[in-house]
Coordinates of C-alpha atoms in Angstrom, one line a residue:
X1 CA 27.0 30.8 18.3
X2 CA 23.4 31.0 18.2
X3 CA 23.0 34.2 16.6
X4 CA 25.5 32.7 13.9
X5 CA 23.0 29.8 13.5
X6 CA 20.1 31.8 13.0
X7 CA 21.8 34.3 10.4
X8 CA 23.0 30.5 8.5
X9 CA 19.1 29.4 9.7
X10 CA 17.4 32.5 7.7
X11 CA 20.4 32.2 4.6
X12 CA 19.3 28.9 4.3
X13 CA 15.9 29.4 4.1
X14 CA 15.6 32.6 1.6
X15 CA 17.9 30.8 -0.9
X16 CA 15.6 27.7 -0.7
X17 CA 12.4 29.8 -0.9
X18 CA 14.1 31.5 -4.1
X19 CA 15.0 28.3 -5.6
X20 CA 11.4 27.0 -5.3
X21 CA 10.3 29.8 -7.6
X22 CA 13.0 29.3 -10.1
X23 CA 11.8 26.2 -10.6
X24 CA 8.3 26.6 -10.7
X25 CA 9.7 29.4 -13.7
X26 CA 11.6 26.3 -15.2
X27 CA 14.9 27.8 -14.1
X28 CA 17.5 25.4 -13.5
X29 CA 20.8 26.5 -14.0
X30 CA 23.6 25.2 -11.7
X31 CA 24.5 28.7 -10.9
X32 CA 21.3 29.2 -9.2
X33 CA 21.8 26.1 -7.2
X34 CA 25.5 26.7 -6.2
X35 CA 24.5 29.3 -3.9
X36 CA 26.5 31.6 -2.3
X37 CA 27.0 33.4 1.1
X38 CA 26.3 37.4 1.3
X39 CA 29.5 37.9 0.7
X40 CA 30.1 35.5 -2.2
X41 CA 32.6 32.9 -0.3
X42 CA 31.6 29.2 0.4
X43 CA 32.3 28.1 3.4
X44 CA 35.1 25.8 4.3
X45 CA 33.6 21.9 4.6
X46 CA 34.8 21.8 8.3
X47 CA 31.9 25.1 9.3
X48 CA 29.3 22.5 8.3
X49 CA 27.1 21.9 11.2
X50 CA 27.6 18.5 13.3
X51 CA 26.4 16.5 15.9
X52 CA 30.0 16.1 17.5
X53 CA 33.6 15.2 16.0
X54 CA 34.2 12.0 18.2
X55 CA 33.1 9.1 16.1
X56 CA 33.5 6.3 19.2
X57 CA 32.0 9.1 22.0
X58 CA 29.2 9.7 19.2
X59 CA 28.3 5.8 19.2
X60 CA 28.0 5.3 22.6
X61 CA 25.4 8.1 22.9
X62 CA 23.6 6.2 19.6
X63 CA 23.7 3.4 21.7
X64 CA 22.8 4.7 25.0
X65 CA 20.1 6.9 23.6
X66 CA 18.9 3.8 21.4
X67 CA 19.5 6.3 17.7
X68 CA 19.7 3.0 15.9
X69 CA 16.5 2.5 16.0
X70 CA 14.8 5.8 15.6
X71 CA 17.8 6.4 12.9
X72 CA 14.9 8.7 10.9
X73 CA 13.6 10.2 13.8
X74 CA 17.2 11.2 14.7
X75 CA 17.9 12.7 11.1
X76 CA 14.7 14.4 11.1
X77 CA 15.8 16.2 14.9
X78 CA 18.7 17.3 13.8
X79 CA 17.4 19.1 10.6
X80 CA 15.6 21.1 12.6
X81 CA 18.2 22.0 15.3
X82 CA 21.1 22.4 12.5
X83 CA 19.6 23.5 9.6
X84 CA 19.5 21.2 5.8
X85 CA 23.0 20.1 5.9
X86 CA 25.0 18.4 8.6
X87 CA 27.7 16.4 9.1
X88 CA 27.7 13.1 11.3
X89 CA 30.6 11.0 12.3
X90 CA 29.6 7.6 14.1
X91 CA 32.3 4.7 15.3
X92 CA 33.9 4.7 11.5
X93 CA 31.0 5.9 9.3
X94 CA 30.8 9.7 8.3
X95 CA 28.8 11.1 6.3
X96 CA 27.3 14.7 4.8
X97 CA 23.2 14.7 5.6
X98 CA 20.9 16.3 3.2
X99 CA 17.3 17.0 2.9
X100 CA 16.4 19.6 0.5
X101 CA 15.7 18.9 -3.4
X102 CA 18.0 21.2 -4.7
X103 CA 21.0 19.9 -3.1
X104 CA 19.7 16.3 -3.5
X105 CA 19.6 17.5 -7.4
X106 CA 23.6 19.2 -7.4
X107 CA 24.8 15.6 -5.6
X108 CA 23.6 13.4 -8.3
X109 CA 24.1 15.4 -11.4
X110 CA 27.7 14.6 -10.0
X111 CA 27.4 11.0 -9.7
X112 CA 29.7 10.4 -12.5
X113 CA 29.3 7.4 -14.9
X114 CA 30.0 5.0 -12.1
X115 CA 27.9 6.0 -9.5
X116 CA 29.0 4.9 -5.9
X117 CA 27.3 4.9 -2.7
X118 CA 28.0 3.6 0.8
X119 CA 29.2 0.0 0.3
X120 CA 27.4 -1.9 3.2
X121 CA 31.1 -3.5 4.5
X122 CA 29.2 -6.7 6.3
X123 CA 27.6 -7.7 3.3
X124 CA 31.1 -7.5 1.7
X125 CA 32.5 -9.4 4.1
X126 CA 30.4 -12.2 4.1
X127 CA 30.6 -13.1 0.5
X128 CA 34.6 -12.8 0.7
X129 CA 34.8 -15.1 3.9
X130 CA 32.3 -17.8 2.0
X131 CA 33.7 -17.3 -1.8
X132 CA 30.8 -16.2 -3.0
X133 CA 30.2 -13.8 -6.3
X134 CA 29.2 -10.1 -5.0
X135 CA 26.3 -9.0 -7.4
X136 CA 25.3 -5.2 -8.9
X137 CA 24.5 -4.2 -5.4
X138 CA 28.3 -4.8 -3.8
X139 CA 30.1 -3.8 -7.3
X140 CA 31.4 -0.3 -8.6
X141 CA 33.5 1.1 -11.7
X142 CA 33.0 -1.0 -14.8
X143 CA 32.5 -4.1 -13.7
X144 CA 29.4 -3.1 -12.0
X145 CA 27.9 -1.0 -15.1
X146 CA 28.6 -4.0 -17.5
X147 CA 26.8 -6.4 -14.9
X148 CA 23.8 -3.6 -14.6
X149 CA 23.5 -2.9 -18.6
X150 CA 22.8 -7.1 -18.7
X151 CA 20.6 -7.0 -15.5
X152 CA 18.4 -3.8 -17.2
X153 CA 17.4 -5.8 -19.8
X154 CA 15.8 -8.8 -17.6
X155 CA 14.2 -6.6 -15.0
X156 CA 14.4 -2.8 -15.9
X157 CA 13.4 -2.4 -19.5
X158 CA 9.4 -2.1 -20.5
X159 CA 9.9 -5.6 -22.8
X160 CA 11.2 -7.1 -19.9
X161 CA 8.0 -5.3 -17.7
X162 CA 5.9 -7.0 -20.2
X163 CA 6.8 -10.6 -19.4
X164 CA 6.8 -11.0 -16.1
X165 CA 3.4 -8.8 -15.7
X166 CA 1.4 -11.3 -15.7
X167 CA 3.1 -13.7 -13.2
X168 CA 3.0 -11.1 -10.2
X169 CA -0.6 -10.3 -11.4
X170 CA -1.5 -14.2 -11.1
X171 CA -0.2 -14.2 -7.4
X172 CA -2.2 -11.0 -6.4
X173 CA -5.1 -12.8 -7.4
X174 CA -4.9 -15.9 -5.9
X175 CA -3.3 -13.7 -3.0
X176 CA -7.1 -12.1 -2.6
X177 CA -8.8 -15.2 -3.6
X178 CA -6.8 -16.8 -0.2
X179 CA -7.7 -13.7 2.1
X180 CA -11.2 -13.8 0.5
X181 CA -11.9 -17.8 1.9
X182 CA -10.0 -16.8 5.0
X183 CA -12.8 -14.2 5.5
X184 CA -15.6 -16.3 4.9
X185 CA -14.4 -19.2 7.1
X186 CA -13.1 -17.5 10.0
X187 CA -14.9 -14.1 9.6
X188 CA -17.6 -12.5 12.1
X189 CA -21.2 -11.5 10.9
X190 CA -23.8 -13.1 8.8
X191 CA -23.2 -14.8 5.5
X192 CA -22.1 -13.3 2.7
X193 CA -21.1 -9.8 5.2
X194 CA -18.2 -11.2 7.1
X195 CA -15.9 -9.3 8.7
X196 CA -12.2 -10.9 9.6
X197 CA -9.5 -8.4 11.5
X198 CA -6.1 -9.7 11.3
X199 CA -2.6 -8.7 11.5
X200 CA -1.7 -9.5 8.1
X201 CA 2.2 -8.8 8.0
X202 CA 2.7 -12.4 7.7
X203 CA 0.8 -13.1 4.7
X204 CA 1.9 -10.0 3.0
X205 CA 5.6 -11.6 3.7
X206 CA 4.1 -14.9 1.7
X207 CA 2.7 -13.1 -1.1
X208 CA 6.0 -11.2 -1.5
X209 CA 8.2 -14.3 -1.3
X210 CA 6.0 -16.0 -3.9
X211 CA 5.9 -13.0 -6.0
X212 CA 9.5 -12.7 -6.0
X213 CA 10.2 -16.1 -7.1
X214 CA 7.2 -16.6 -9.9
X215 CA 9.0 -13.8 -11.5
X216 CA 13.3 -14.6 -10.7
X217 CA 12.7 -19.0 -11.4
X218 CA 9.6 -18.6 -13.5
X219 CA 7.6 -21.4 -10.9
X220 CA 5.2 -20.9 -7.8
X221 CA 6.1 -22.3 -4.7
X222 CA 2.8 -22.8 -2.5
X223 CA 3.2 -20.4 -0.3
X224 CA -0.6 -19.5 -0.4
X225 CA -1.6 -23.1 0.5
X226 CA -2.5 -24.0 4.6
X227 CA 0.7 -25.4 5.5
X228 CA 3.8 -23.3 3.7
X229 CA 6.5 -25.1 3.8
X230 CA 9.6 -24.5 6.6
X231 CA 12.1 -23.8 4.0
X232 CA 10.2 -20.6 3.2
X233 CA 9.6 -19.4 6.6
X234 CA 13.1 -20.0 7.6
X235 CA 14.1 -17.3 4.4
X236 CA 11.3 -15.0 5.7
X237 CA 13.4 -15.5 8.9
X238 CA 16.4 -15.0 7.8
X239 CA 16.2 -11.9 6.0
X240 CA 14.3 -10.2 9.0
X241 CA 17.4 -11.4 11.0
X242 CA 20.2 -10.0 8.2
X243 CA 18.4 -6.7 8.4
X244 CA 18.3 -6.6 12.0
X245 CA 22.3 -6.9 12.4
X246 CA 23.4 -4.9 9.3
X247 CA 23.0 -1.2 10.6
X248 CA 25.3 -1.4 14.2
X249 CA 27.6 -3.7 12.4
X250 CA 28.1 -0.6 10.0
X251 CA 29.6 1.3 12.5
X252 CA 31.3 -1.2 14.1
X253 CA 34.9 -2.8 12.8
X254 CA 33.1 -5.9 11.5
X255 CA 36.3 -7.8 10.5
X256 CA 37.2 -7.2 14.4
X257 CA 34.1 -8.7 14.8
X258 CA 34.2 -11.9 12.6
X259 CA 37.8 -12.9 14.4
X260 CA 36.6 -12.8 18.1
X261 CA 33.7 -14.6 16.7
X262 CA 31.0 -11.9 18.1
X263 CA 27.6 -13.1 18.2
X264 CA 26.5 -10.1 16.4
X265 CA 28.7 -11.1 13.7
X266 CA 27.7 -14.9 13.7
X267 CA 24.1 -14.1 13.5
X268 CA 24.9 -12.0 10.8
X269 CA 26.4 -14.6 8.8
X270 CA 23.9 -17.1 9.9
X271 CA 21.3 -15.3 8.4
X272 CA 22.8 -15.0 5.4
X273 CA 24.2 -18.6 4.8
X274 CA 20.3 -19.0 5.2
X275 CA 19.7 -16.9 2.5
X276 CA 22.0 -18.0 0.5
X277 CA 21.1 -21.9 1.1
X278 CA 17.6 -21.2 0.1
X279 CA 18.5 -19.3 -3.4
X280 CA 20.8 -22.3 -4.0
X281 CA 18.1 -24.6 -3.7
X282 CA 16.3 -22.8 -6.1
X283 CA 18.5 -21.8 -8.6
X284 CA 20.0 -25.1 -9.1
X285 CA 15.9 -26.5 -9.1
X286 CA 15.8 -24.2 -12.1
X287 CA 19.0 -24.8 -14.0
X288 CA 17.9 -28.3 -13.9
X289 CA 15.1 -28.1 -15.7
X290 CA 16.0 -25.7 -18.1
X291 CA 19.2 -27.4 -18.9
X292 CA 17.2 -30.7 -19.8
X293 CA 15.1 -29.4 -22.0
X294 CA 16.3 -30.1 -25.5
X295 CA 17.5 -26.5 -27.1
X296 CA 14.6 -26.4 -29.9
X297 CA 12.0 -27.0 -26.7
X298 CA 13.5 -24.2 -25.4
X299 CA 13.8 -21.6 -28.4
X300 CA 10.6 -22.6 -28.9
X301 CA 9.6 -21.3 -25.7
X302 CA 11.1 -18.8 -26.0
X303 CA 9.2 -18.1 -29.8
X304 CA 5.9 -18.8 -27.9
X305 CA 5.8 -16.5 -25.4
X306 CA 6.7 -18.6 -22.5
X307 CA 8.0 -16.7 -19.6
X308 CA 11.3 -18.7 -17.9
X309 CA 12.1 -16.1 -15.5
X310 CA 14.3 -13.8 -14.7
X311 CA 17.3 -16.8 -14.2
X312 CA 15.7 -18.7 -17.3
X313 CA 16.1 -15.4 -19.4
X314 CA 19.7 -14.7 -18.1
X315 CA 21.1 -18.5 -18.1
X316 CA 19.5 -18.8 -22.2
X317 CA 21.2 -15.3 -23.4
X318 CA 24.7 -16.9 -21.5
X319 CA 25.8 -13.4 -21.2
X320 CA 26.5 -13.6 -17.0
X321 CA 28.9 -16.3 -15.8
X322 CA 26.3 -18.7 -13.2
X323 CA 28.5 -17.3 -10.3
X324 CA 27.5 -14.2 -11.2
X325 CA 23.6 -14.7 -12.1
X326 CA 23.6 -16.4 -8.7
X327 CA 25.0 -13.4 -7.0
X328 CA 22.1 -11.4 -8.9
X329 CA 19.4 -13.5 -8.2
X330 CA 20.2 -13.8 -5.1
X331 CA 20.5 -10.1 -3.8
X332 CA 17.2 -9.7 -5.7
X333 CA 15.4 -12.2 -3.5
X334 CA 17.2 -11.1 -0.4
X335 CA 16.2 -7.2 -1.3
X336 CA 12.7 -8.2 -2.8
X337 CA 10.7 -9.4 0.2
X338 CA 10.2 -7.0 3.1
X339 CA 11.1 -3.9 1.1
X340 CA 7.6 -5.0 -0.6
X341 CA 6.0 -6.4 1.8
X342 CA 6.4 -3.8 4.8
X343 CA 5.0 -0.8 2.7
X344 CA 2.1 -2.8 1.7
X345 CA 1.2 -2.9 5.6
X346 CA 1.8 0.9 5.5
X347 CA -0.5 0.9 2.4
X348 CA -3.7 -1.2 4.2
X349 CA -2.9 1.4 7.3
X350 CA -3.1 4.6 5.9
X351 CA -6.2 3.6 3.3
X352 CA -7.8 1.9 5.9
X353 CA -7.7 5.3 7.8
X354 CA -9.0 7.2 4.9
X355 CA -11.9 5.7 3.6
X356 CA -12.5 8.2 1.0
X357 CA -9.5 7.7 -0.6
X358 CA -9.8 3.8 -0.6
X359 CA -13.1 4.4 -2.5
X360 CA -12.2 6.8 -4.7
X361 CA -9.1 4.3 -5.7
X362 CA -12.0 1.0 -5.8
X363 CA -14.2 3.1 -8.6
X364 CA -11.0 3.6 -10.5
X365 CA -9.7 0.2 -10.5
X366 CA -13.3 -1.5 -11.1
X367 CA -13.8 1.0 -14.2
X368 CA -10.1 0.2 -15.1
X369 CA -10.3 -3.5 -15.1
X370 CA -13.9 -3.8 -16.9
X371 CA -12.5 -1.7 -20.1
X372 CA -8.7 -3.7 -20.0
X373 CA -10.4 -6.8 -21.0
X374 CA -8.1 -8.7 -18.5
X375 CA -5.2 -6.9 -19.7
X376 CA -3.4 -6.0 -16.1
X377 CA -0.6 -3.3 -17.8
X378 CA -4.1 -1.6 -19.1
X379 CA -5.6 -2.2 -15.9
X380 CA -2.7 -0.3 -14.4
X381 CA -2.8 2.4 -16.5
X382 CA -5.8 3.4 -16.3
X383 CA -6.2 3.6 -13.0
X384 CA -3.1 5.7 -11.9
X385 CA -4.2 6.2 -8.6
X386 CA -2.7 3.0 -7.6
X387 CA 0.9 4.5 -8.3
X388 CA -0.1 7.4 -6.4
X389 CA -0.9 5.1 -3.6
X390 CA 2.6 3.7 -3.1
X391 CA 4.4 6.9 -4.3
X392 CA 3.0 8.8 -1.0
X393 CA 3.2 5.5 1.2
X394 CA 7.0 5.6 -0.1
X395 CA 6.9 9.3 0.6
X396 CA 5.9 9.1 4.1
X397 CA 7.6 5.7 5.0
X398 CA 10.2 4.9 2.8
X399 CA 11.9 1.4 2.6
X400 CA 15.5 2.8 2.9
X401 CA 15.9 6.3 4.8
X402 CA 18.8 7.1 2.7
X403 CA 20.5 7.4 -0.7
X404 CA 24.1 8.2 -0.6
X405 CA 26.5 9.2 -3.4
X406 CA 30.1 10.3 -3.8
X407 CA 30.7 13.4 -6.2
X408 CA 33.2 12.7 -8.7
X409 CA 33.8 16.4 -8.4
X410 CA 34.2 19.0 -5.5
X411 CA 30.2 20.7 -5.4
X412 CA 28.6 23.3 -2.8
X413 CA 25.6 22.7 -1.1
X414 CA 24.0 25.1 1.0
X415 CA 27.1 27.2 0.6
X416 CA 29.2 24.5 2.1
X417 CA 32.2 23.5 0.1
X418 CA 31.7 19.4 -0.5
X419 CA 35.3 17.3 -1.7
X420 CA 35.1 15.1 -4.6
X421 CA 34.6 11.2 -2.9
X422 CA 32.6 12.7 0.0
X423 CA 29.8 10.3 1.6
X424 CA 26.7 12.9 1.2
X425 CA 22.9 11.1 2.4
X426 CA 20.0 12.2 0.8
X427 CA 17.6 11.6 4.2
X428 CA 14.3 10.7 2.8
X429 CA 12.2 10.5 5.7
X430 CA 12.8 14.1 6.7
X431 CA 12.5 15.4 3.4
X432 CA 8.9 13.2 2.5
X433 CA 7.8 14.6 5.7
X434 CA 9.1 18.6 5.1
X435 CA 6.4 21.2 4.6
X436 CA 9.3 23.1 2.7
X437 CA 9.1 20.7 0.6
X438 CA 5.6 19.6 0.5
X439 CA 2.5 20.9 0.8
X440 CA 0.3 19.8 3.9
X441 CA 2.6 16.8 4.2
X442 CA 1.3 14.7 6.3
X443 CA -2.0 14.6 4.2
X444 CA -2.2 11.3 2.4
X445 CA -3.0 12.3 -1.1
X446 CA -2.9 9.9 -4.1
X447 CA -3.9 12.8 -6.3
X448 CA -0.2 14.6 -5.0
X449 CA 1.5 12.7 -8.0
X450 CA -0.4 13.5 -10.5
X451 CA 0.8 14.5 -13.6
X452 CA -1.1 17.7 -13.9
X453 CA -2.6 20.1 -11.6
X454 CA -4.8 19.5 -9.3
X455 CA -8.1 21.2 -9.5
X456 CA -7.2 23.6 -6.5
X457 CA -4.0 24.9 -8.7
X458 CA -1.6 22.8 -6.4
X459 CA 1.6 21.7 -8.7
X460 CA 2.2 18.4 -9.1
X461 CA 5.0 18.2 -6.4
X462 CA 5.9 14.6 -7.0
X463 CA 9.2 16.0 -9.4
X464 CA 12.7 17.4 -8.7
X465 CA 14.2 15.3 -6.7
X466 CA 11.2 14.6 -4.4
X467 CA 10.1 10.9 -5.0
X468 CA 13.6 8.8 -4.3
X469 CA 12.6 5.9 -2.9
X470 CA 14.0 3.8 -5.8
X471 CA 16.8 6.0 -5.5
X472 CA 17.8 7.4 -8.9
X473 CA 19.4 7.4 -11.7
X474 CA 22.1 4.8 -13.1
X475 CA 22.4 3.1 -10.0
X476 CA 19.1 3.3 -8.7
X477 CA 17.1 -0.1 -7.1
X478 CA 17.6 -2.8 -9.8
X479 CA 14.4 -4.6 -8.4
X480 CA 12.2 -1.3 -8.8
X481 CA 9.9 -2.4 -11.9
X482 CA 9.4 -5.6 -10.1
X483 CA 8.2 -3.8 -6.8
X484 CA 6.6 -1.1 -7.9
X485 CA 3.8 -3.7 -10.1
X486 CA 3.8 -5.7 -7.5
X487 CA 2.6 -3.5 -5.0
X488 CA 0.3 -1.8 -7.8
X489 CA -1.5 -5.4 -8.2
X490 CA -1.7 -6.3 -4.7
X491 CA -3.6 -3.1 -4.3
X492 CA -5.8 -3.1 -7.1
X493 CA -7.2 -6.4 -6.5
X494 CA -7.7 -6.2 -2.9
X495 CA -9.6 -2.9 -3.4
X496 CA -12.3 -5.0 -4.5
X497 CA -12.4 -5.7 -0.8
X498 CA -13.5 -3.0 2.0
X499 CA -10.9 -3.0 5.0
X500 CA -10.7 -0.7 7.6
X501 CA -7.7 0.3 10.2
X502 CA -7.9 -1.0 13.5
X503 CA -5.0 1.3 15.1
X504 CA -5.6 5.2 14.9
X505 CA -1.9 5.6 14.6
X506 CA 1.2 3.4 13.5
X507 CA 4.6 4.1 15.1
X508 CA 7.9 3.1 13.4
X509 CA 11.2 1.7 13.9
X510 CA 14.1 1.2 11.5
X511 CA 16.4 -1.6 11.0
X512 CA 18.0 -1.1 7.6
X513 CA 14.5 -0.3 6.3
X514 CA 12.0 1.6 8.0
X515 CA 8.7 -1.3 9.8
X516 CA 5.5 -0.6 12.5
X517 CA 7.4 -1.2 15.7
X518 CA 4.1 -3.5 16.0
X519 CA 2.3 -4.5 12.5
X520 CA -1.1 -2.7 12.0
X521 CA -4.4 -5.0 12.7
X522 CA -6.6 -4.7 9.9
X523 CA -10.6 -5.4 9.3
X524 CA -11.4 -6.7 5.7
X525 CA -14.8 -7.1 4.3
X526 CA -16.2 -8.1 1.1
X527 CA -18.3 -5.4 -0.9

């Protein structure tokens, strides 16, 4: 058995070392990524490597030896003991795990026109116990794309970019403004040189929450001022909580569950009647007012310039049924807090622990800013070192360890033979962290993603199926544009701060997305 592992082991290796210079030649042909074994046979699917056949046996040893939590640091293990494919069966959730570009590349070109991926069951459940809509994000086949197309153009599209740019760019700065006073009131050192080290997870949480809904109901809701009110806290709460129950109830029989009345299951659904209450609230706030404005008012508006939105633009176009926009809007706030807010603690960490970088970022954002004139899409463009920032954060710690998709069509990857309708995972914690795939990867490197060469003759390597955070294609995160310049602002007007680490190393945990098993203290400083 071992010597059959190695021989597989060394197979595996050449073909992805000669696939790495094909495509620094430009070669991508399918044949060259269809690999074969010496012999020219693909192997049968059941001589992929795995970590065990017995689904139930395998989830008492997740439980036992406490996998759910170190879910990445699991996947990444058994990479290196199995080689860049394995299979993993778990209570009643298989799946195929991947690593490696090229076979990340042969899954999605066979995504089909529907793309599907692992429908997360409890969330299901939970909207067809309480009657509500499911959104894009619990939808496939047709029904999902026609709901997408409509969603692309309010969140997805560079017009739509455009509009709400300005609203997350007004919370950053008030966001700074906030932390700025906070400095000088409660900070240490003479006036005018304070110093203030914080654990700032729960403000970051804030600024994302507002963020989120200036942009979704067009309107701020005081987050930033001394006494937030409950109602927000309890949605900060409540999406922490519905992330902390989703993963075991994957691999659990959830419906089971929901008729003992488990109280895994009932905090599940707690937390997201919670959710749920608070986008209510706020959607039915902003029908209100939009649907008492007089139509001309609101054309006019709409002539002038005058952002409603994300709901205000989808409720005036009248294209979604309100079920269904509530179903959007609401998966959009439930996904667009701590998936924005969590790698922005990663982002302080790892900038505060390389001081170079963070000033090599500040003299591109301050000569950015003076020549955009106040413009904050010129702003970002010319300083493209604050993508960088959050493409490498995501690289190192992404939000979601995984992307999943079911081939349409039988494929071979790694000379395994792959059915059509096959769970395969694209593991994006082992691959952002594989020096197969990356040079020096545990460097944290802005410059990585540029969009030439570096000056050392590096490649770019930030292409090919390497940067998936957002997932990709079709069916890839419908909130990226709004997180990605979000993040971008946050960072570009607190780098006209100084901040420094205060732990020399950050350990993580995973819970549906991947958090510091204990948030980061950080020292901030004015310049």
């Amino acid at each position: 058995k071992g010597t059959s592992l190695l021989r597989f082991s060394l197979v595996s290796f050449r073909a992805v070392e000669k696939e790495k210079l094909e495509e620094a030649k430009g070669v991508h042909d399918a044949g060259a990524r269809s690999r074969r074994d010496v012999d020219g046979c693909v192997k049968s699917f059941e001589k992929i490597p795995h970590t065990g056949r017995n689904g139930w046996l395998n989830l008492v040893r997740f439980w036992r030896k406490d996998y759910f939590s170190q879910l990445h640091k699991h996947q990444e293990r058994t990479f290196r003991d199995l080689g860049p494919i394995y299979r993993e069966h778990v209570g009643s959730h298989k799946s195929v795990n991947i690593m490696m570009p090229v076979d990340i590349g042969e899954l999605f070109r066979a995504e089909g026109l529907h793309p599907q991926r692992m429908t997360l069951q409890p969330w299901a459940t939970h909207r067809e116990t309480r009657k509500h809509s499911k959104g894009v994000f619990l939808k496939n086949g047709e029904e999902w794309r026609a709901d997408r197309l409509l969603l692309n153009k309010e969140v997805m599209m560079s017009a739509a970019v455009k509009r709400f740019l300005p609203l997350l760019d007004e919370v950053a700065k008030d966001f700074c403004q906030m932390l700025q006073a906070r400095v000088d009131r409660e900070g240490r050192g003479k006036e005018g040189k304070r110093s203030l080290t914080i654990d700032p997870s729960p403000d970051l949480f804030r600024f994302a929450l507002e963020a989120s809904c200036h942009v979704l109901y067009g309107e701020r809701i005081g987050l930033f001022s001394s006494t937030p009110s409950m109602e927000s806290q309890k949605f900060i709460w409540a999406v922490e909580q519905m992330l902390a129950t989703t993963p075991p109830l994957l691999y659990l029989p959830h419906r089971l569950l929901l008729h003992i009345g488990a109280p895994l299951w009932t905090q599940h659904a707690t937390a997201w009647d919670h959710i749920f209450s608070h986008a209510e609230a706020r959607i039915q706030r902003g029908y209100q007012r939009l649907s008492s404005l007089p139509r001309s008012v609101s054309e006019a508006r709409a002539a002038g310039g005058q952002y409603t939105g994300v709901l205000g633009q989808l409720m005036e176009k009248g294209q979604l049924s309100l079920d269904l926009i509530k179903a959007n809007i609401t998966e959009l706030m439930a996904g667009g807090v701590d998936t924005t807010a969590v790698p922005l603690q990663f982002a302080l960490f790892e900038l505060g622990r390389n001081p170079q970088v963070q000033e090599e970022i500040r003299q591109q954002v301050m000569a950015s800013w003076a020549s955009a004139a106040g413009d904050p899409q010129k702003a970002l463009q010319g300083a493209p070192l604050l993508k960088g920032t959050i493409n490498v954060i995501l690289r190192l710690y992404p939000v979601g360890i995984t992307v999943q998709r079911m081939p349409v069509k039988d494929i071979v990857l790694q000379n395994y033979h792959i059915p059509a309708g096959t769970m395969v995972q694209a593991c994006l914690y082992p691959l952002g962290r594989s020096s197969q795939v990356f040079q020096n990867p545990h460097i944290f490197d802005p410059r990585r993603w540029g969009s030439s060469s570096r000056d050392d003759g590096q490649k770019a390597e930030g292409s090919g199926f390497r940067s998936l955070a957002f997932g990709f294609g079709a069916r890839q995160c419908v909130g990226r544009r709004i997180a990605e310049n979000e993040m971008q602002l946050f960072l570009m007007h607190v780098s006209f701060r100084k901040f420094y680490r205060f732990e020399s190393d950050i350990k993580t945990k995973y819970t549906l997305i991947l958090l510091p098993e204990s948030p980061p203290k950080i020292t901030f400083r004015k310049l």
